[in-house]
C-alpha atoms as a PDB file:
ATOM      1  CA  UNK A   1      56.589 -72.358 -14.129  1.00  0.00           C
ATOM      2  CA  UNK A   2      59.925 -73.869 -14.799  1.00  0.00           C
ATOM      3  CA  UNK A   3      59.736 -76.679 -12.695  1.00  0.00           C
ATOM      4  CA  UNK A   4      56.768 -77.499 -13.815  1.00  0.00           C
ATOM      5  CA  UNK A   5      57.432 -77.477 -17.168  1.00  0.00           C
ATOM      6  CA  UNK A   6      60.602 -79.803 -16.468  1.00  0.00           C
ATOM      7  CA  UNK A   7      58.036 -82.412 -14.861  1.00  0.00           C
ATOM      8  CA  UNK A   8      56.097 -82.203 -18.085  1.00  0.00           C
ATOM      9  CA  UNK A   9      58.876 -82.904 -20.001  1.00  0.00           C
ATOM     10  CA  UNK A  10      59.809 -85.864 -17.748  1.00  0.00           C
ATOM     11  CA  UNK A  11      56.221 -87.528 -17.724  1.00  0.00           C
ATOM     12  CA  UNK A  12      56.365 -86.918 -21.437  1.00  0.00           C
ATOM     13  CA  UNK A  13      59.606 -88.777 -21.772  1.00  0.00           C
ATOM     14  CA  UNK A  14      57.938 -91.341 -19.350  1.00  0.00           C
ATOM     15  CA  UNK A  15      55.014 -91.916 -21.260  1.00  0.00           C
ATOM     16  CA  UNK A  16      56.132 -92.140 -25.095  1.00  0.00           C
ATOM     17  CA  UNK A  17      58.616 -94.754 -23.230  1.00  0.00           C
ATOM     18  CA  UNK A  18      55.490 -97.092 -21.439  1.00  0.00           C
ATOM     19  CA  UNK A  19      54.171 -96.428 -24.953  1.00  0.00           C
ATOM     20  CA  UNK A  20      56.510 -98.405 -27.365  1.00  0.00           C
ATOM     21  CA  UNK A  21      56.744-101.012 -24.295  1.00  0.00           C
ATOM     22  CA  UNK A  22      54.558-103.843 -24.428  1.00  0.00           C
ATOM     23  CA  UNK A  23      51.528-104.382 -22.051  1.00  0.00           C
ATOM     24  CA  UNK A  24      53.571-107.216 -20.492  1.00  0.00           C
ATOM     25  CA  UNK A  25      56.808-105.232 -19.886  1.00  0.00           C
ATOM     26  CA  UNK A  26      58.099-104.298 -16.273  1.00  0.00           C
ATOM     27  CA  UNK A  27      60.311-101.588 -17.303  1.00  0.00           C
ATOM     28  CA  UNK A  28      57.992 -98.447 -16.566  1.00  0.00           C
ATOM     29  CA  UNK A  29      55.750 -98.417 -14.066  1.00  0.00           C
ATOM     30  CA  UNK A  30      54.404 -95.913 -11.392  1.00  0.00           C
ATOM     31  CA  UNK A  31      57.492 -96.778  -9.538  1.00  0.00           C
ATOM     32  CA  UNK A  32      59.414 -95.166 -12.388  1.00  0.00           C
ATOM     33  CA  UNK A  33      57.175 -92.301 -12.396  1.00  0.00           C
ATOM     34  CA  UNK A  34      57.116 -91.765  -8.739  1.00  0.00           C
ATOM     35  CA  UNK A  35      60.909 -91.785  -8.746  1.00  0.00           C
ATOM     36  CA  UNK A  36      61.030 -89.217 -11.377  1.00  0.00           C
ATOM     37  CA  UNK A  37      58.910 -86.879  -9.157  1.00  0.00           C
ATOM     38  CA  UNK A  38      60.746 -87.172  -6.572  1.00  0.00           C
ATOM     39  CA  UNK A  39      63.875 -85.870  -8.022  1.00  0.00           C
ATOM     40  CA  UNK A  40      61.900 -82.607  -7.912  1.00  0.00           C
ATOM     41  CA  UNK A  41      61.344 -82.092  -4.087  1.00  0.00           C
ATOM     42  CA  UNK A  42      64.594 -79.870  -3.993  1.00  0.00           C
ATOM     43  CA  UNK A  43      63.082 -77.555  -6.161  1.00  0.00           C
ATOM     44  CA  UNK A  44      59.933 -77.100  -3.946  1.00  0.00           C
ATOM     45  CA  UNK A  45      62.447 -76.760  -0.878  1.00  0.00           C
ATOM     46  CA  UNK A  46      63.865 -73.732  -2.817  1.00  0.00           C
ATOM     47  CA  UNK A  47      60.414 -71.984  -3.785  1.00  0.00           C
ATOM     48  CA  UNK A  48      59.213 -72.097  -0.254  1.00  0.00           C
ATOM     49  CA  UNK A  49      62.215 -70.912   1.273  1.00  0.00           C
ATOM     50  CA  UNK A  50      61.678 -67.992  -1.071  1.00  0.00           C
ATOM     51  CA  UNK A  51      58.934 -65.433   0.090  1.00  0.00           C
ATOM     52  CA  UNK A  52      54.661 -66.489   0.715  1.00  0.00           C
ATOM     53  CA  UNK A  53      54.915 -66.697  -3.389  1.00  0.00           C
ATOM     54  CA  UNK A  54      57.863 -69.070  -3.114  1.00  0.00           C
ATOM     55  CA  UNK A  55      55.680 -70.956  -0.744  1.00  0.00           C
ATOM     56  CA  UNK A  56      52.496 -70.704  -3.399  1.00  0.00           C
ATOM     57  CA  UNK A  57      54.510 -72.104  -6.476  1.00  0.00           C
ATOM     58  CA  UNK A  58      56.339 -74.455  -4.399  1.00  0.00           C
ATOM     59  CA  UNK A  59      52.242 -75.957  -3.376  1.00  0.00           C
ATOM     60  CA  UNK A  60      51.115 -76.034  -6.764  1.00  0.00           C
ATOM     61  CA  UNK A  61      54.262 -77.875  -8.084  1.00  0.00           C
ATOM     62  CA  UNK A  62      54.011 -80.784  -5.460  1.00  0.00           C
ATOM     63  CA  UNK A  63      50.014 -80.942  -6.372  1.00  0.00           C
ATOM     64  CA  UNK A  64      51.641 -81.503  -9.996  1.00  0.00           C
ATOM     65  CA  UNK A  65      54.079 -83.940  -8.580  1.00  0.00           C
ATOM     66  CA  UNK A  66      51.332 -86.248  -6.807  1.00  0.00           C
ATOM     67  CA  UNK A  67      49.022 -86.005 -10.138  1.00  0.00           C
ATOM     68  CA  UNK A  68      51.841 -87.142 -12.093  1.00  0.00           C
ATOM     69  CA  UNK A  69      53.343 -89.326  -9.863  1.00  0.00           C
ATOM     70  CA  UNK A  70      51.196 -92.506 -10.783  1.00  0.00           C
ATOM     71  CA  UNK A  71      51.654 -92.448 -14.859  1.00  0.00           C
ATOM     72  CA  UNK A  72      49.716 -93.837 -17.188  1.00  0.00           C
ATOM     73  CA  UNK A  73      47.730 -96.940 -15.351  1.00  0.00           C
ATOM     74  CA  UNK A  74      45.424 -97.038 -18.208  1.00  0.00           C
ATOM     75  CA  UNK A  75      48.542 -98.486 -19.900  1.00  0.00           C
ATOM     76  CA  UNK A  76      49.009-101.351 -18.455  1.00  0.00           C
ATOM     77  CA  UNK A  77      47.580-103.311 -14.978  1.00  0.00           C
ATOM     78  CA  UNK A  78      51.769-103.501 -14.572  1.00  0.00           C
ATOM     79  CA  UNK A  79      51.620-100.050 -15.016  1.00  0.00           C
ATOM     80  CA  UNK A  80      50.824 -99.563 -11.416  1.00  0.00           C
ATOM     81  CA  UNK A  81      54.472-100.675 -10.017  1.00  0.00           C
ATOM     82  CA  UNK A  82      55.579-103.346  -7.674  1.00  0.00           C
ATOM     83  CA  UNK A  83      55.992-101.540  -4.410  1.00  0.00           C
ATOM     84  CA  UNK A  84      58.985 -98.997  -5.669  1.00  0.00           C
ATOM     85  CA  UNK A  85      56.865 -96.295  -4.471  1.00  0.00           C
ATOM     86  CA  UNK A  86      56.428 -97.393  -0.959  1.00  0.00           C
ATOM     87  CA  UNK A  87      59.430 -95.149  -0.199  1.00  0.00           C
ATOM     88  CA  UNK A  88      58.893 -92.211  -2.887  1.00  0.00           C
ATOM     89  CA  UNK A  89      55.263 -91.175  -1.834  1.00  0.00           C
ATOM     90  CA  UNK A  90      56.272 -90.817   1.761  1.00  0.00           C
ATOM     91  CA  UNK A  91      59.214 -87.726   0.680  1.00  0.00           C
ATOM     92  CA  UNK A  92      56.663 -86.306  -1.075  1.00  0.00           C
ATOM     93  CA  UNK A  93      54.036 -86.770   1.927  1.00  0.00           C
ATOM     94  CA  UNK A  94      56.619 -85.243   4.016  1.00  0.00           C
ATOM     95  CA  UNK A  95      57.168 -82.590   1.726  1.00  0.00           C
ATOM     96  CA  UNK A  96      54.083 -81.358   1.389  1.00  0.00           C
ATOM     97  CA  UNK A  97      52.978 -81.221   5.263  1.00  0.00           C
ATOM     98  CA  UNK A  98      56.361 -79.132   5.895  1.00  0.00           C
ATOM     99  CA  UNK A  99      54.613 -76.458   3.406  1.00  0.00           C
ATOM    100  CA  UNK A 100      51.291 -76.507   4.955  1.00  0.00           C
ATOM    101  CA  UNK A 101      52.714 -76.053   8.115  1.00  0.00           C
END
């Protein structure tokens, strides 16, 4: 519950920032927000090293990871990055098939 309430905060930070930017800024996009997830993946590491629970929480927070890991691409069309997350989404790919293993 932590963790995700720490992503929450993030994206929150995230999104009143692509807010006040203008639809023709670069300075947030999904590769920003993909980036920001994946500063998370240690914390998943430790909850499924934990117990079957561990393993449970540690699930659920990538599944909040991956919906939050796009922002906002209602924003802007910029909004959807320029190819930073070519080497995010994989970690968190990886991640998530070590768990369901």
């Amino acid at each position: 519950k932590k963790a995700i309430a720490e992503v929450d905060k993030k994206v929150k930070s995230l999104n009143a920032k692509a807010k006040r930017q203008g639809p023709n800024s670069r300075s947030i996009t999904s590769d920003t927000y993909s980036a920001a997830m994946v500063k998370f993946l240690p914390e998943a590491t430790k909850l499924s090293a934990v117990d079957e629970e561990g393993v449970r929480c540690a699930f659920n927070l990538l599944l909040h990871l991956a919906w939050n890991a796009y922002g906002d691409i209602n924003a802007s069309f910029k909004m959807s990055g320029y190819g930073g997350h070519e080497s995010t989404y994989p970690l968190m790919d990886e991640k998530m098939m070590k768990i369901i293993e």
